[in-house]
Amino acid sequence: MIRRRVVQIIPVIVLATFVVFGLLQLVPGDIAVTLAGDNATDARIAQIRQSYGLDRPFLVQYGTWLWNAMHLDLSRSYLSNEPVFDQIMHRFPVTLLIVGSALALSLIIGVPFGILAATRPGSFLDTAVTSVASLGVALPNFWLAMILVATFALSWNWFPATGAVALSRSPSQALLHATLPAIALAASGVATVVQQLRSALIEILSSQYVRTLHAKGLSPAAILWQHGLKNVSVTLLTVVGLLVNRLLGATVVVEAVFAIPGMGSLIVHAAVHKDFPVVQGVVLSMVVIVILLNLLIDILYTVLDPRVALK
Amino acid sequence: MTGFLRWLRSHPPAALSLLFLVTLFVLAIMAPVIAPYSPTKQDVNNTLAEASWQHWLGTDDLGRDVFSRLMYGAPITLYASFLAVIVGCVLGIPVGLLAGYLGGRIDDAISRALDALLSFPAIVLAIGVTGALGVGLTNGMIAVGIVFSPQLARLMRAQTLVVKQELYVDAVRCFGASLPRIILKHVMPNAIQPVIVQVTLLLAVALLSEASLSFLGLGVQPPQPSWGAMLARAYNYMEIAPEQMYAPGLAILFTSLAFNTLGEALRVALDPTRKRR
């Protein structure tokens, strides 16, 4: 089963890389002319076309690009001429810290409230929790980020308003800088965890075998902790996979609000200035992270639920 | 119709959401007629003004009326949301129908392709596409729609797998109905309900995506007003006029909340197993 899954992701990765490389084909007109800038001589354009391999057939370009990418060579930035891989590795830790903290916050806050709401469906607490969760899903995360900056950074000076510090340089400063962005990201994460966990747990708690457990005299607490949560852990794994995908998208906008030098600001800057290798590099690394994480989750499914392996 | 009205009466949140959205549509269409000011008329002597009788929600950094800009921004924001969802439907529904109905290798191949597309964070791919095609709302929202399509395709595929087992589908096949006829007239209408729910929910996601793209400067270009772009301007004046960010932010929040509430209510109403709860 695990081997089959690993084999199955190879075409997924190939297709995803094809989409990432295909982005370049969407560029209207001749990329070399765009790159050469205004008033470039024909010789300069030809030189650029050759140095970036733009004169070769599409599939050859794709093959070369993929081969290099597999060897961690993502070409060089058109703007700074720095290797794209180095730029990404330089910025990745900052994004990882924010996204990681946001994911942790989502689970730490979301799981208890999801369980509380599911065990008392229809109660005042349930209504309150689900209402707040619906707000959290509908809330634009960058707007929440702006409100947090205006309140906690600009008015009250509790947290820095902008920037980031590397975890290796000063852990306390790094966490201080990451707090507000992580909260802004986590709002929708908490809401998603609550909603998904609640509906999955309600379904399990109203199923036939739980009724049997009640009938044989098992206490509601024992049913919840021994049977309910074991079955709901699969849902939780699925939610984690979904959340990482969403958080990686959301961090792009939230990083812009806090002027954080992470992956998000890298791709936005590159997209505005038509620095295609950087755009491709960031999209590629995010998609590979999501695919590999989903593979890991699929493998964990078989650990949690041996029936999956039999299929 | 009376059944629908009765349903609305017993579901106040859904009725309220529908009322809000209908009002928003009317305001969006009527904006040029009823908006008190032009959305681009500047008044440099009256910038970042607070709310007053002349300017209900104050003025922005160029002295433009925030309330009018909010109204003129509504059609642009709604256009963007619907564009993304329509692109998602046009690409996703046929693919899901075919994969589910035909099965076998075609289904396997399509499912792998859907997995690949689903792995892209929507905003990130949209930024990549706008980077390549050039910044602009339409380009960005088409990209968001492309990211939506595998979600709809998967849902359609799962439903089609169920519906195609039904006896009546076997029956029309025995009568010699053609493949397009079976799929379009007999399978799709019976498999589309969950997709309708998902479409309503995706409208909210699209709305938030539009706001994000315009906030980053990759969507709507000035001087066109959109709620995300208004927030981007407010961001620049956050230290001196933090109240600028509230009106557009609340507009986005309420609209996406309305789409979500309506979608959830539809899900419950259309799902027979949940009716009794």
Coordinates of C-alpha atoms in Angstrom, one line a residue:
Chain A
M1 CA 0.0 0.0 0.0
I2 CA 2.7 2.5 1.0
R3 CA 4.8 1.5 -2.0
R4 CA 1.8 2.0 -4.3
R5 CA 1.2 5.4 -2.9
V6 CA 4.8 6.4 -3.4
V7 CA 4.6 5.2 -7.0
Q8 CA 1.3 7.1 -7.4
I9 CA 2.7 10.5 -6.5
I10 CA 5.4 10.4 -9.2
P11 CA 2.9 11.3 -12.0
V12 CA 1.3 13.9 -9.7
I13 CA 4.7 15.5 -9.1
V14 CA 5.5 15.4 -12.9
L15 CA 2.1 16.9 -13.7
A16 CA 2.6 19.6 -11.1
T17 CA 6.0 20.5 -12.4
F18 CA 4.6 20.6 -15.9
V19 CA 2.0 23.2 -14.7
V20 CA 4.8 25.2 -13.0
F21 CA 7.0 25.2 -16.0
G22 CA 4.0 25.8 -18.3
L23 CA 3.4 29.2 -16.5
L24 CA 6.3 30.5 -18.7
Q25 CA 4.3 29.7 -21.8
L26 CA 1.5 32.0 -20.7
V27 CA 3.8 35.1 -21.0
P28 CA 2.5 37.1 -24.0
G29 CA 5.1 37.8 -26.6
D30 CA 8.8 37.0 -26.5
I31 CA 10.3 36.6 -23.0
A32 CA 13.8 37.4 -24.2
V33 CA 12.5 40.8 -25.5
T34 CA 10.7 41.4 -22.2
L35 CA 13.9 40.6 -20.2
A36 CA 16.2 42.7 -22.4
G37 CA 14.2 45.7 -21.4
D38 CA 13.6 48.8 -23.5
N39 CA 15.9 49.8 -26.4
A40 CA 17.8 46.5 -26.4
T41 CA 19.9 45.6 -29.4
D42 CA 19.1 42.5 -31.4
A43 CA 22.4 41.0 -30.4
R44 CA 21.5 41.5 -26.7
I45 CA 18.2 39.8 -27.2
A46 CA 19.8 36.9 -29.0
Q47 CA 22.3 36.6 -26.2
I48 CA 19.7 36.5 -23.5
R49 CA 17.6 34.0 -25.5
Q50 CA 20.6 31.7 -25.7
S51 CA 21.8 32.0 -22.1
Y52 CA 18.4 31.1 -20.7
G53 CA 17.9 28.4 -23.3
L54 CA 14.8 30.1 -24.7
D55 CA 15.7 29.2 -28.3
R56 CA 15.2 25.4 -27.7
P57 CA 12.0 23.4 -28.1
F58 CA 9.5 23.5 -25.2
L59 CA 9.9 19.9 -24.1
V60 CA 13.7 20.2 -24.2
Q61 CA 13.5 23.3 -22.0
Y62 CA 11.1 21.5 -19.7
G63 CA 13.3 18.5 -19.5
T64 CA 16.4 20.5 -18.7
W65 CA 14.5 22.6 -16.1
L66 CA 13.1 19.5 -14.4
W67 CA 16.5 17.8 -14.4
N68 CA 18.1 20.9 -12.9
A69 CA 15.3 21.3 -10.4
M70 CA 15.8 17.7 -9.2
H71 CA 19.4 18.7 -8.5
L72 CA 18.2 21.7 -6.6
D73 CA 19.2 24.1 -9.3
L74 CA 16.3 26.4 -10.0
S75 CA 18.1 28.8 -12.3
R76 CA 19.0 32.3 -11.4
S77 CA 16.8 35.4 -10.6
Y78 CA 16.4 37.7 -13.6
L79 CA 16.6 40.7 -11.2
S80 CA 19.4 39.9 -8.8
N81 CA 21.2 37.0 -10.7
E82 CA 21.2 35.1 -7.4
P83 CA 20.5 31.4 -7.5
V84 CA 16.8 31.0 -6.9
F85 CA 17.3 28.0 -4.7
D86 CA 19.5 30.0 -2.3
Q87 CA 16.9 32.8 -2.2
I88 CA 14.2 30.3 -1.3
M89 CA 16.3 28.6 1.3
H90 CA 17.2 31.9 2.8
R91 CA 13.5 32.9 3.2
F92 CA 11.9 29.6 3.9
P93 CA 12.7 29.5 7.7
V94 CA 10.7 32.7 8.2
T95 CA 7.6 31.3 6.4
L96 CA 8.0 28.0 8.1
L97 CA 8.0 29.6 11.5
I98 CA 4.8 31.5 10.8
V99 CA 2.9 28.7 9.1
G100 CA 4.1 26.1 11.7
S101 CA 3.0 28.3 14.6
A102 CA -0.3 29.0 12.9
L103 CA -0.9 25.3 12.3
A104 CA 0.0 24.5 16.0
L105 CA -2.4 27.3 17.2
S106 CA -5.2 26.1 14.9
L107 CA -5.0 22.6 16.4
I108 CA -4.4 23.6 20.1
I109 CA -7.4 25.9 20.0
G110 CA -9.5 24.2 17.4
V111 CA -9.5 20.6 18.7
P112 CA -10.8 21.3 22.3
F113 CA -13.5 23.6 21.0
G114 CA -14.5 21.2 18.3
I115 CA -14.9 18.4 20.8
L116 CA -16.8 20.7 23.3
A117 CA -19.2 21.7 20.6
A118 CA -19.7 18.2 19.2
T119 CA -20.5 16.7 22.6
R120 CA -23.2 19.2 23.3
P121 CA -24.9 19.7 19.9
G122 CA -27.6 22.4 19.9
S123 CA -26.5 23.8 23.3
F124 CA -25.7 27.5 23.8
L125 CA -21.9 26.6 23.8
D126 CA -22.3 24.8 20.5
T127 CA -24.1 27.7 18.9
A128 CA -21.5 30.2 20.2
V129 CA -18.6 28.1 19.0
T130 CA -20.0 27.4 15.6
S131 CA -21.0 31.1 15.1
V132 CA -17.5 32.2 15.9
A133 CA -16.1 29.5 13.6
S134 CA -18.3 30.8 10.7
L135 CA -17.0 34.3 11.3
G136 CA -13.4 32.9 11.3
V137 CA -13.9 31.2 7.9
A138 CA -15.4 34.3 6.4
L139 CA -12.8 36.7 7.8
P140 CA -10.2 38.0 5.3
N141 CA -7.0 37.0 7.1
F142 CA -5.0 40.1 5.8
W143 CA -7.7 42.4 7.2
L144 CA -7.5 40.7 10.6
A145 CA -3.7 41.1 10.3
M146 CA -4.2 44.9 9.7
I147 CA -6.5 45.2 12.7
L148 CA -3.9 43.3 14.8
V149 CA -1.1 45.6 13.7
A150 CA -3.2 48.8 14.3
T151 CA -4.2 47.6 17.7
F152 CA -1.4 45.6 19.3
A153 CA 1.6 47.0 17.4
L154 CA 0.8 50.6 16.6
S155 CA -1.5 51.6 19.4
W156 CA -0.3 49.5 22.3
N157 CA 3.2 48.7 21.2
W158 CA 3.0 45.1 22.5
F159 CA 4.5 43.5 19.4
P160 CA 6.7 44.8 16.5
A161 CA 4.6 45.9 13.6
T162 CA 6.9 44.7 10.8
G163 CA 9.8 42.4 9.9
A164 CA 11.0 39.1 11.1
V165 CA 14.0 37.7 13.0
A166 CA 15.7 34.4 12.4
L167 CA 15.0 31.7 15.0
S168 CA 18.7 30.9 15.1
R169 CA 19.6 34.5 15.9
S170 CA 17.2 35.2 18.8
P171 CA 14.5 32.8 19.6
S172 CA 12.5 35.2 21.8
Q173 CA 12.7 38.0 19.2
A174 CA 11.7 35.6 16.4
L175 CA 8.6 34.4 18.3
L176 CA 7.7 37.9 19.2
H177 CA 7.8 38.9 15.6
A178 CA 5.9 35.8 14.5
T179 CA 3.1 36.1 17.0
L180 CA 0.7 38.5 15.3
P181 CA 1.2 37.0 11.8
A182 CA 0.6 33.5 13.2
I183 CA -2.6 34.7 15.0
A184 CA -3.8 36.3 11.8
L185 CA -3.2 33.1 9.8
A186 CA -4.6 30.8 12.6
A187 CA -8.1 32.5 12.7
S188 CA -9.3 30.6 9.7
G189 CA -7.4 27.6 10.7
V190 CA -9.0 27.3 14.1
A191 CA -12.4 27.8 12.4
T192 CA -11.8 25.0 9.9
V193 CA -10.6 22.6 12.5
V194 CA -13.6 23.3 14.7
Q195 CA -16.1 22.9 11.8
Q196 CA -14.6 19.7 10.4
L197 CA -13.9 18.1 13.8
R198 CA -17.3 18.9 15.1
S199 CA -19.3 17.5 12.2
A200 CA -17.1 14.3 12.0
L201 CA -17.4 13.7 15.8
I202 CA -21.2 14.3 15.7
E203 CA -21.5 11.8 13.0
I204 CA -19.5 9.2 14.9
L205 CA -21.2 9.8 18.2
S206 CA -24.6 9.3 16.5
S207 CA -23.6 6.1 14.8
Q208 CA -25.0 2.6 15.6
Y209 CA -22.0 1.2 17.4
V210 CA -21.9 4.2 19.8
R211 CA -25.5 3.5 20.7
T212 CA -24.4 -0.1 21.5
L213 CA -21.7 1.2 23.7
H214 CA -24.2 3.4 25.5
A215 CA -26.5 0.3 25.9
K216 CA -23.8 -1.8 27.4
G217 CA -23.3 0.9 30.0
L218 CA -20.1 2.5 29.0
S219 CA -19.8 6.1 30.4
P220 CA -20.1 9.0 27.8
A221 CA -16.6 10.1 28.7
A222 CA -15.1 6.7 28.0
I223 CA -17.0 6.5 24.7
L224 CA -15.7 9.9 23.7
W225 CA -12.1 9.3 24.7
Q226 CA -11.7 5.7 23.7
H227 CA -13.9 5.4 20.6
G228 CA -14.9 8.8 19.4
L229 CA -11.5 10.4 19.3
K230 CA -9.8 7.4 17.8
N231 CA -12.1 7.4 14.9
V232 CA -12.0 11.2 14.5
S233 CA -8.2 11.2 14.2
V234 CA -8.4 10.3 10.6
T235 CA -10.5 13.4 9.9
L236 CA -8.0 15.5 11.8
L237 CA -5.1 14.2 9.6
T238 CA -7.1 15.2 6.5
V239 CA -7.7 18.7 8.0
V240 CA -4.0 19.1 8.6
G241 CA -3.2 18.4 5.0
L242 CA -5.9 20.9 3.9
L243 CA -4.7 23.5 6.3
V244 CA -1.1 23.4 5.2
N245 CA -2.2 24.1 1.6
R246 CA -4.4 27.0 2.7
L247 CA -1.9 28.4 5.2
L248 CA 0.9 28.5 2.5
G249 CA -1.5 30.5 0.3
A250 CA -2.7 32.8 3.1
T251 CA 0.8 33.5 4.3
V252 CA 1.6 35.3 1.1
V253 CA -0.9 38.0 1.8
V254 CA -0.2 38.1 5.6
E255 CA 3.5 38.5 5.0
A256 CA 2.8 41.5 2.8
V257 CA 0.9 43.2 5.7
F258 CA 3.8 42.6 8.2
A259 CA 6.5 43.3 5.6
I260 CA 8.0 39.9 6.4
P261 CA 10.8 38.8 4.1
G262 CA 9.4 35.3 3.6
M263 CA 8.4 33.1 0.6
G264 CA 5.2 35.2 0.1
S265 CA 6.9 38.6 -0.3
L266 CA 9.5 36.8 -2.6
I267 CA 6.8 35.6 -5.0
V268 CA 4.8 38.8 -5.0
H269 CA 7.8 41.0 -5.7
A270 CA 8.9 38.5 -8.4
A271 CA 5.4 38.4 -10.0
V272 CA 5.2 42.2 -10.2
H273 CA 8.7 42.5 -11.7
K274 CA 8.3 39.5 -14.1
D275 CA 11.1 37.6 -12.4
F276 CA 9.9 34.2 -13.7
P277 CA 12.5 31.8 -12.3
V278 CA 11.7 33.1 -8.8
V279 CA 8.0 32.8 -9.4
Q280 CA 8.4 29.3 -10.7
G281 CA 10.8 28.4 -7.9
V282 CA 8.4 29.5 -5.1
V283 CA 5.3 27.9 -6.7
L284 CA 7.3 24.7 -7.2
S285 CA 8.6 24.5 -3.7
M286 CA 5.2 25.1 -2.2
V287 CA 3.5 22.5 -4.4
V288 CA 6.2 19.9 -3.6
I289 CA 5.8 20.6 0.1
V290 CA 2.0 20.0 -0.2
I291 CA 2.4 16.8 -2.2
L292 CA 5.0 15.3 0.1
L293 CA 3.0 16.2 3.1
N294 CA -0.1 14.6 1.6
L295 CA 2.0 11.4 1.0
L296 CA 3.1 11.4 4.6
I297 CA -0.6 11.8 5.7
D298 CA -1.6 8.9 3.4
I299 CA 1.0 6.8 5.1
L300 CA -0.2 7.8 8.5
Y301 CA -3.8 6.8 7.5
T302 CA -2.7 3.2 7.2
V303 CA -1.1 3.4 10.6
L304 CA -4.3 4.8 12.2
D305 CA -6.7 2.8 10.2
P306 CA -5.4 -0.6 9.1
R307 CA -8.4 -1.1 6.9
V308 CA -7.0 1.5 4.5
A309 CA -4.0 -0.8 3.8
L310 CA -6.3 -3.6 2.7
K311 CA -8.0 -1.7 0.0
Chain B
M1 CA -41.8 28.6 -4.9
T2 CA -44.1 28.6 -1.8
G3 CA -42.1 25.7 -0.5
F4 CA -38.9 27.8 -0.9
L5 CA -40.5 30.7 0.9
R6 CA -41.6 28.4 3.7
W7 CA -38.1 27.0 3.9
L8 CA -36.7 30.6 4.1
R9 CA -39.1 31.5 6.9
S10 CA -37.9 28.6 9.0
H11 CA -34.2 29.4 8.4
P12 CA -33.7 33.0 9.5
P13 CA -29.9 33.0 8.9
A14 CA -30.4 31.7 5.3
A15 CA -33.2 34.3 4.7
L16 CA -31.0 37.1 6.1
S17 CA -28.1 36.1 3.9
L18 CA -30.2 35.9 0.8
L19 CA -31.7 39.3 1.6
F20 CA -28.2 40.8 2.1
L21 CA -26.9 39.3 -1.2
V22 CA -30.0 40.5 -3.2
T23 CA -29.6 44.0 -1.7
L24 CA -25.9 43.9 -2.6
F25 CA -26.7 42.9 -6.2
V26 CA -29.2 45.7 -6.5
L27 CA -26.7 48.2 -5.0
A28 CA -24.0 46.9 -7.4
I29 CA -26.2 47.3 -10.5
M30 CA -27.7 50.6 -9.3
A31 CA -24.4 52.1 -8.1
P32 CA -24.1 54.7 -11.0
V33 CA -27.7 55.9 -10.2
I34 CA -27.8 56.0 -6.5
A35 CA -24.2 56.5 -5.3
P36 CA -23.9 60.0 -3.9
Y37 CA -20.5 60.8 -5.5
S38 CA -18.4 59.6 -8.4
P39 CA -15.9 56.9 -7.2
T40 CA -13.0 58.7 -8.8
K41 CA -13.9 62.3 -7.9
Q42 CA -11.1 63.7 -5.8
D43 CA -11.3 66.4 -3.2
V44 CA -7.8 67.2 -2.1
N45 CA -9.0 69.7 0.5
N46 CA -10.9 67.0 2.3
T47 CA -8.8 63.8 2.5
L48 CA -9.0 61.0 5.1
A49 CA -12.1 62.7 6.5
E50 CA -14.2 61.0 9.2
A51 CA -17.8 60.0 8.7
S52 CA -20.1 62.9 8.3
W53 CA -23.5 63.9 6.8
Q54 CA -21.8 64.7 3.5
H55 CA -19.6 61.6 3.5
W56 CA -21.3 58.8 5.3
L57 CA -18.2 56.7 5.6
G58 CA -15.7 59.5 5.3
T59 CA -13.2 60.1 2.5
D60 CA -10.0 58.3 1.4
D61 CA -6.5 59.5 1.0
L62 CA -7.4 61.4 -2.2
G63 CA -10.6 62.8 -0.8
R64 CA -12.9 60.3 -2.6
D65 CA -16.1 59.3 -1.0
V66 CA -15.6 55.9 0.7
F67 CA -19.3 55.0 0.6
S68 CA -19.5 55.6 -3.1
R69 CA -16.3 53.7 -3.8
L70 CA -17.7 50.8 -1.7
M71 CA -20.8 50.7 -3.9
Y72 CA -18.9 51.0 -7.2
G73 CA -16.5 48.3 -5.9
A74 CA -19.4 45.8 -5.3
P75 CA -20.0 44.9 -9.0
I76 CA -16.2 44.5 -9.6
T77 CA -15.9 42.3 -6.6
L78 CA -18.9 40.2 -7.5
Y79 CA -17.8 39.9 -11.1
A80 CA -14.5 38.6 -9.9
S81 CA -16.1 36.0 -7.6
F82 CA -18.5 34.7 -10.2
L83 CA -15.8 34.6 -12.9
A84 CA -13.7 32.3 -10.8
V85 CA -16.5 30.0 -9.9
I86 CA -17.9 29.9 -13.5
V87 CA -14.4 29.0 -14.8
G88 CA -14.2 26.3 -12.1
C89 CA -17.6 24.9 -13.1
V90 CA -16.9 25.0 -16.9
L91 CA -13.7 23.1 -16.4
G92 CA -14.5 20.9 -13.4
I93 CA -18.1 19.6 -14.0
P94 CA -17.5 17.9 -17.4
V95 CA -14.2 16.4 -16.3
G96 CA -15.8 15.0 -13.2
L97 CA -18.8 13.6 -15.1
L98 CA -16.6 11.9 -17.6
A99 CA -14.1 10.5 -15.1
G100 CA -17.0 9.2 -12.9
Y101 CA -19.1 7.8 -15.8
L102 CA -16.3 6.3 -17.9
G103 CA -14.2 4.9 -15.0
G104 CA -11.2 2.7 -15.6
R105 CA -7.9 4.2 -16.9
I106 CA -9.5 7.5 -18.0
D107 CA -10.7 7.9 -14.4
D108 CA -7.2 7.0 -13.0
A109 CA -5.5 9.5 -15.3
I110 CA -8.0 12.3 -14.6
S111 CA -7.8 11.7 -10.8
R112 CA -4.0 12.0 -10.8
A113 CA -4.2 15.3 -12.7
L114 CA -6.8 16.5 -10.2
D115 CA -4.4 15.5 -7.3
A116 CA -1.7 17.6 -9.0
L117 CA -3.9 20.7 -9.4
L118 CA -5.3 20.3 -5.9
S119 CA -1.8 20.6 -4.4
F120 CA -1.4 24.2 -5.5
P121 CA -2.4 26.8 -2.9
A122 CA -5.0 28.8 -4.9
I123 CA -3.5 32.3 -4.3
V124 CA 0.0 31.1 -5.1
L125 CA -0.9 29.7 -8.5
A126 CA -3.0 32.8 -9.2
I127 CA 0.0 35.0 -8.4
G128 CA 2.1 32.8 -10.7
V129 CA -0.4 33.2 -13.5
T130 CA -0.8 36.9 -13.1
G131 CA 3.0 37.2 -13.0
A132 CA 3.1 35.5 -16.4
L133 CA 0.0 36.9 -18.1
G134 CA 0.4 40.4 -16.6
V135 CA -1.4 41.8 -13.6
G136 CA -5.1 42.2 -13.8
L137 CA -8.3 41.0 -12.2
T138 CA -9.5 38.8 -15.0
N139 CA -6.2 36.9 -15.3
G140 CA -6.0 36.3 -11.6
M141 CA -9.5 35.2 -11.1
I142 CA -9.3 32.8 -14.1
A143 CA -6.3 31.2 -12.3
V144 CA -8.3 31.0 -9.1
G145 CA -11.1 29.3 -11.1
I146 CA -8.6 26.8 -12.5
V147 CA -7.6 25.9 -8.9
F148 CA -11.3 25.5 -8.0
S149 CA -12.0 23.2 -10.9
P150 CA -10.5 20.0 -9.4
Q151 CA -12.6 20.4 -6.2
L152 CA -15.8 20.6 -8.3
A153 CA -14.6 17.8 -10.6
R154 CA -13.9 15.5 -7.6
L155 CA -17.3 16.1 -6.1
M156 CA -19.0 15.6 -9.5
R157 CA -17.0 12.4 -10.0
A158 CA -18.0 11.0 -6.6
Q159 CA -21.7 11.7 -7.2
T160 CA -21.6 10.4 -10.8
L161 CA -20.2 7.1 -9.4
V162 CA -23.3 6.7 -7.2
V163 CA -25.8 7.9 -9.8
K164 CA -24.6 5.7 -12.7
Q165 CA -25.3 2.6 -10.7
E166 CA -29.0 3.5 -10.6
L167 CA -31.5 1.3 -12.4
Y168 CA -32.9 4.1 -14.5
V169 CA -29.5 4.8 -16.0
D170 CA -29.3 1.1 -17.0
A171 CA -32.7 1.5 -18.5
V172 CA -32.0 4.5 -20.7
R173 CA -28.8 2.7 -21.8
C174 CA -30.8 -0.3 -22.8
F175 CA -33.1 2.0 -24.8
G176 CA -30.1 2.9 -26.8
A177 CA -29.6 6.5 -25.6
S178 CA -26.3 8.1 -26.7
L179 CA -23.5 8.7 -24.2
P180 CA -23.9 12.5 -24.2
R181 CA -27.6 12.1 -23.7
I182 CA -27.2 9.7 -20.8
I183 CA -24.7 11.9 -19.1
L184 CA -26.3 15.3 -19.7
K185 CA -30.0 14.3 -19.3
H186 CA -30.0 11.5 -16.8
V187 CA -26.8 11.5 -14.8
M188 CA -25.9 15.2 -14.3
P189 CA -29.3 16.5 -13.1
N190 CA -29.3 13.8 -10.4
A191 CA -25.7 14.3 -9.3
I192 CA -25.5 18.1 -9.4
Q193 CA -26.9 19.0 -5.9
P194 CA -23.7 18.8 -3.9
V195 CA -22.0 20.8 -6.6
I196 CA -24.5 23.6 -6.2
V197 CA -23.7 23.7 -2.5
Q198 CA -20.0 23.7 -3.1
V199 CA -20.4 26.5 -5.7
T200 CA -22.1 28.7 -3.1
L201 CA -19.3 28.1 -0.7
L202 CA -16.6 28.7 -3.3
L203 CA -18.1 32.1 -4.1
A204 CA -16.9 33.1 -0.6
V205 CA -13.5 31.7 -1.2
A206 CA -13.3 33.5 -4.6
L207 CA -14.4 36.8 -2.9
L208 CA -11.5 36.4 -0.4
S209 CA -9.1 35.6 -3.2
E210 CA -10.1 38.6 -5.1
A211 CA -9.6 40.8 -2.1
S212 CA -6.2 39.2 -1.5
L213 CA -5.0 39.6 -5.1
S214 CA -6.2 43.2 -5.2
F215 CA -4.6 43.9 -1.8
L216 CA -1.3 42.7 -3.2
G217 CA -1.7 45.0 -6.2
L218 CA -2.1 42.0 -8.6
G219 CA -5.8 42.3 -9.2
V220 CA -7.8 45.5 -9.8
Q221 CA -5.7 48.4 -11.0
P222 CA -6.3 52.0 -9.9
P223 CA -8.4 54.0 -10.1
Q224 CA -11.0 51.2 -10.3
P225 CA -12.4 50.6 -6.9
S226 CA -12.5 47.1 -5.3
W227 CA -12.8 46.2 -1.7
G228 CA -9.4 44.6 -1.6
A229 CA -7.8 47.5 -3.4
M230 CA -9.5 49.9 -0.9
L231 CA -7.9 47.9 2.0
A232 CA -4.5 48.2 0.2
R233 CA -4.9 52.0 0.3
A234 CA -6.1 52.0 3.9
Y235 CA -3.0 49.9 4.8
N236 CA -0.7 52.8 3.7
Y237 CA -2.5 55.2 6.0
M238 CA -2.9 52.8 8.9
E239 CA -1.0 54.9 11.4
I240 CA -2.8 58.2 10.8
A241 CA -6.3 56.9 9.8
P242 CA -6.8 53.4 11.0
E243 CA -10.6 53.7 10.6
Q244 CA -10.2 53.6 6.8
M245 CA -9.8 49.8 6.9
Y246 CA -13.1 49.1 8.6
A247 CA -15.8 49.7 5.9
P248 CA -14.2 47.6 3.1
G249 CA -13.1 44.9 5.5
L250 CA -16.6 44.6 6.9
A251 CA -18.1 44.5 3.4
I252 CA -15.9 41.6 2.5
L253 CA -16.6 39.8 5.8
F254 CA -20.4 40.2 5.6
T255 CA -20.5 39.1 1.9
S256 CA -18.4 36.0 2.4
L257 CA -20.3 35.2 5.6
A258 CA -23.6 35.5 3.6
F259 CA -22.4 33.1 0.8
N260 CA -21.1 30.6 3.5
T261 CA -24.3 30.7 5.5
L262 CA -26.5 30.2 2.4
G263 CA -24.2 27.4 1.3
E264 CA -24.4 25.6 4.6
A265 CA -28.2 26.0 4.8
L266 CA -28.5 24.6 1.3
R267 CA -26.3 21.7 2.2
V268 CA -28.5 20.8 5.1
A269 CA -31.7 21.3 3.1
L270 CA -30.5 19.2 0.2
D271 CA -29.0 16.4 2.3
P272 CA -31.8 13.9 3.2
T273 CA -29.7 12.2 6.0
R274 CA -29.4 15.4 7.9
K275 CA -33.0 16.6 7.7
R276 CA -34.1 15.2 11.0
R277 CA -31.4 16.7 13.1

